[in-house]
Amino acid sequence: MELEKIDKIIEKYSSDSSSLTSILSEIQAEYSFLPQDVLKRVAEKLEIPMTQLFGVVNFYKIFKLEPSGKYIIRVCLGTACHVKGAHGILEEFERKLKIRVGETTKDLAFTLEKVNCLGCCSLGPVAMVNDDHCGQMNAVKVNSLLKRLSSSGKY
Amino acid sequence: MKKIKNREDLERVRKRIVKKSDPNKPCITISSGTCCRAYGCQKVTKAFITEIEKQEIRDKVEVKTTGCLGFCERGPIVVIYPKGIYYQRVTIEDVSEIVTETILNGKIIDRLLYIDPVSGKKFVNGEEISFYKKQMRVLLKNNWLIDPNKIEDYIINGGYTALSNALFKMTPEQIIDTIKRSGLRGRGGAGFPTGVKWENCRRANGDLKFIVCNADEGDPGAYMDRCILEGNPHSIIEGMIIGAYAIGSHEGYIYVRHEYPLAVKNLKIALNQAREYGLLGNNILNSGFDFDIKISIGGGVFVCGESTALIASIEGKIGEPRAKYIHTVEKGLWNKPTNLNNVETWANIPIIINKGSKWFSAIGTEKSKGTKIFSLVGKINNSGLVEVPMGITLKEIVYEIGGGVLNGKKFKAIQTGGPSGGCIPEKLLDLPVDFEKLKETGSMMGSGGMIVIDEETCVVDLAKYFLNFILDESCGKCIPCREGTGRLSEIVERITSGKAKIEDLKLLEELSHVVKDFSLCGLGQTAPNPVLSTINYFRDEWETHIKNKTCPALVCKELIQYYVDNGKCNGCGVCKNLCPQKAILGELKNPHSIVQDRCISCGICHENCKDNAIILSSPRGKN
């Protein structure tokens, strides 16, 4: 791990704890997750106990302690999506990817997440693949989406 | 861009922009909010630019991307000015025809117009469509006209006039008085009078004070703040500068959720442009007043929408709420006096300063003034964002603006207030919408989500959904919320799986009141509302789940069963291929059947059967 790179990110911000989430976000954008030795470095540099740092990382859902897949699929479980069958969409993704929500496939192709509202309620049920929204989802669309994204044809 | 030096300079800049623009020049605007992006509006925009270059008419027509126009159901929406021709569901295939026929030949393309499903009438102008006609779009009006990435568009439409008037013609006390007289109440949900909050913060001891905009719109089913953030960010910034001047603050924060990447992007651009123009930063318009705004990105946690949790989160701490007896206006961010308002509240400020408190307070009911944006979604024909005057009835919203329930199904209830709210049944549809009236029904205004549910939605399942939502999002600091919602969820789970006794319903109500009365923050205090309101209005449905082990709406998986109607099944095999459990057997062209032991009630067969041959029944075990 290139700790110099981490130091540079930290230096951009003020050295008190208020910048903690911003620093962690930027590091995660770089590595896709927060490796343990990186967290140690952040704790050292900001002079905060590792327990406090770990508390923050665990509390906020955006932070990840394990690497994510190439495609992060986020299924919206907002109310409008729920009444239009969003849970069925999530279950179909789980079945096809053979992982549970929150997990990543072994080949690091897909990470499956749930999100409590993506704020495009008219399109429900909605799923998001990385930065793209897919509206009016159904089981058939789940299959065609995964086929399109999966280079190995495994899913 | 040169900095705007003073009040007169702002007017000079405005005149210069007006002079440059020709109101008669055709302008193609493409709605480009998040929803429309999902429908492919960016490709449509590109296609317009390419087509215009191809036809070599770059000087004759302008292309503009705007924020959300509200009628999300019909995106991407293209409006052509100066006539205001409203085309909906536009695809790249329509682009060349629009340019040739409408722009060059002045003809209207019939097939792209909106047709009213009830009257069959076609509308050329968007304003005339029933979805828009009953609305009173004060805050959302400019979303139609403004490219959110161009401060000039905001200025040409009167932007920053309110700021200029506030800084040079009003004292901070006069501004606070205007806001108080307008009767504006916080749009985040609780409805606290904004002017009073400002006054308290101004009076609080200390030189260092903060202004915060709560853009952590976490309520599921509500997205009006996203629409303003994306489509008209300068209205929020202008409101915040005015608020800061009135309160005596020089530093502001916008706490925006990371789930809204486009909102974050547009906000950053808007803040930079405002700084370049000298509308943010030191000595704004040479008034001697300094103020700047930072963006803080949320971490995907619902409870951070609660004011004290949000403040902890900006400080880089775990976003846990604290007891409310210490007011944030006295001790908020870093223990300094802090004034926190919601996005929609801030966006209302420039309007009130421009039009006056009398104009504003003339709209609405006795205690709820102005307009409110609702996201009308769920099982409704015209889904999207609607801005209506307070006091409009739910019936008008659902039937006149919303066009009634989707697929001609029967209306069951309207859910407002997100996980803190409740379900309002059909018998209360004549209710005028305001803070007090919604509270009386056992629901609440909340941030403005309105989810219509029909006969195919189970209220017990919906209550379970909200409980699980809260259980998931409870920060765990106080026991009633952390443990109480867990036990509530377990009881409801027993009910939806046919394992409950009738006494459980009483226990559920009792425990709901405990959680309500003893939780630390608003999240826990309102968490049982969906349960209590549905028991209040739909007790029969709860009891049927328990006594008959039946889900009348055919939703609760453990109480329903799928089977094949032999008379309707033509043996096409679609369901057999799609069934994840391989639970459907049968030869091609012969009626199929479902092996009940293998069936997990996922409903994929039912959803995909073109002949409606998959039937649902409840209770289980009948067939």
mmCIF file of C-alpha atoms in Angstrom, chain B residues 219 302-309 319-322 324 417-421 444 466-467 469-486 488 508-532:
data_model
loop_
_atom_site.group_PDB
_atom_site.id
_atom_site.type_symbol
_atom_site.label_atom_id
_atom_site.label_comp_id
_atom_site.label_asym_id
_atom_site.label_seq_id
_atom_site.Cartn_x
_atom_site.Cartn_y
_atom_site.Cartn_z
ATOM 1 C CA ASP B 219 -37.415 9.545 3.745
ATOM 2 C CA PHE B 302 -31.068 7.691 7.692
ATOM 3 C CA VAL B 303 -30.820 9.000 11.254
ATOM 4 C CA CYS B 304 -28.375 11.690 10.072
ATOM 5 C CA GLY B 305 -31.405 13.582 8.757
ATOM 6 C CA GLU B 306 -32.220 14.289 12.424
ATOM 7 C CA SER B 307 -30.762 17.698 13.270
ATOM 8 C CA THR B 308 -28.477 16.738 16.163
ATOM 9 C CA ALA B 309 -27.260 13.558 14.432
ATOM 10 C CA GLY B 319 -24.109 10.440 13.653
ATOM 11 C CA GLU B 320 -26.029 9.731 16.837
ATOM 12 C CA PRO B 321 -28.767 12.122 17.988
ATOM 13 C CA ARG B 322 -28.684 13.740 21.406
ATOM 14 C CA LYS B 324 -33.303 17.911 22.498
ATOM 15 C CA GLY B 417 -44.639 11.183 6.354
ATOM 16 C CA GLY B 418 -42.343 8.256 5.490
ATOM 17 C CA PRO B 419 -41.439 5.828 8.290
ATOM 18 C CA SER B 420 -42.685 8.422 10.797
ATOM 19 C CA GLY B 421 -46.081 8.799 9.207
ATOM 20 C CA MET B 444 -47.811 13.601 9.517
ATOM 21 C CA PHE B 466 -41.435 0.467 7.824
ATOM 22 C CA LEU B 467 -40.582 -1.306 11.080
ATOM 23 C CA PHE B 469 -36.622 0.046 7.853
ATOM 24 C CA ILE B 470 -36.378 1.682 11.284
ATOM 25 C CA LEU B 471 -34.830 -1.409 12.820
ATOM 26 C CA ASP B 472 -32.164 -1.229 10.148
ATOM 27 C CA GLU B 473 -31.629 2.509 10.595
ATOM 28 C CA SER B 474 -31.917 2.841 14.382
ATOM 29 C CA CYS B 475 -28.532 4.100 15.580
ATOM 30 C CA GLY B 476 -28.825 1.975 18.714
ATOM 31 C CA LYS B 477 -28.155 4.728 21.235
ATOM 32 C CA CYS B 478 -31.417 4.399 23.170
ATOM 33 C CA ILE B 479 -33.023 1.130 24.243
ATOM 34 C CA PRO B 480 -36.710 1.795 23.429
ATOM 35 C CA CYS B 481 -35.864 2.373 19.788
ATOM 36 C CA ARG B 482 -33.115 -0.210 19.415
ATOM 37 C CA GLU B 483 -34.834 -3.068 21.219
ATOM 38 C CA GLY B 484 -38.438 -1.938 20.958
ATOM 39 C CA THR B 485 -38.551 -1.760 17.179
ATOM 40 C CA GLY B 486 -36.923 -5.183 17.077
ATOM 41 C CA LEU B 488 -42.351 -4.894 17.278
ATOM 42 C CA LEU B 508 -48.194 -4.668 19.549
ATOM 43 C CA GLU B 509 -50.217 -1.574 20.395
ATOM 44 C CA GLU B 510 -48.928 -1.431 23.970
ATOM 45 C CA LEU B 511 -45.315 -1.771 22.964
ATOM 46 C CA SER B 512 -45.821 0.804 20.206
ATOM 47 C CA HIS B 513 -46.818 3.359 22.816
ATOM 48 C CA VAL B 514 -43.771 2.517 24.925
ATOM 49 C CA VAL B 515 -41.431 3.077 21.980
ATOM 50 C CA LYS B 516 -43.278 6.287 21.088
ATOM 51 C CA ASP B 517 -43.116 7.723 24.586
ATOM 52 C CA PHE B 518 -39.604 6.774 25.626
ATOM 53 C CA SER B 519 -37.356 7.010 22.574
ATOM 54 C CA LEU B 520 -34.678 9.676 22.523
ATOM 55 C CA CYS B 521 -35.175 11.233 19.116
ATOM 56 C CA GLY B 522 -37.833 11.697 16.473
ATOM 57 C CA LEU B 523 -36.870 8.496 14.698
ATOM 58 C CA GLY B 524 -37.927 6.262 17.586
ATOM 59 C CA GLN B 525 -40.734 8.507 18.793
ATOM 60 C CA THR B 526 -42.513 8.188 15.467
ATOM 61 C CA ALA B 527 -41.407 4.686 14.471
ATOM 62 C CA PRO B 528 -44.627 2.984 15.603
ATOM 63 C CA ASN B 529 -46.859 5.423 13.628
ATOM 64 C CA PRO B 530 -47.222 3.163 10.576
ATOM 65 C CA VAL B 531 -48.308 0.305 12.868
ATOM 66 C CA LEU B 532 -50.709 2.374 14.961
#
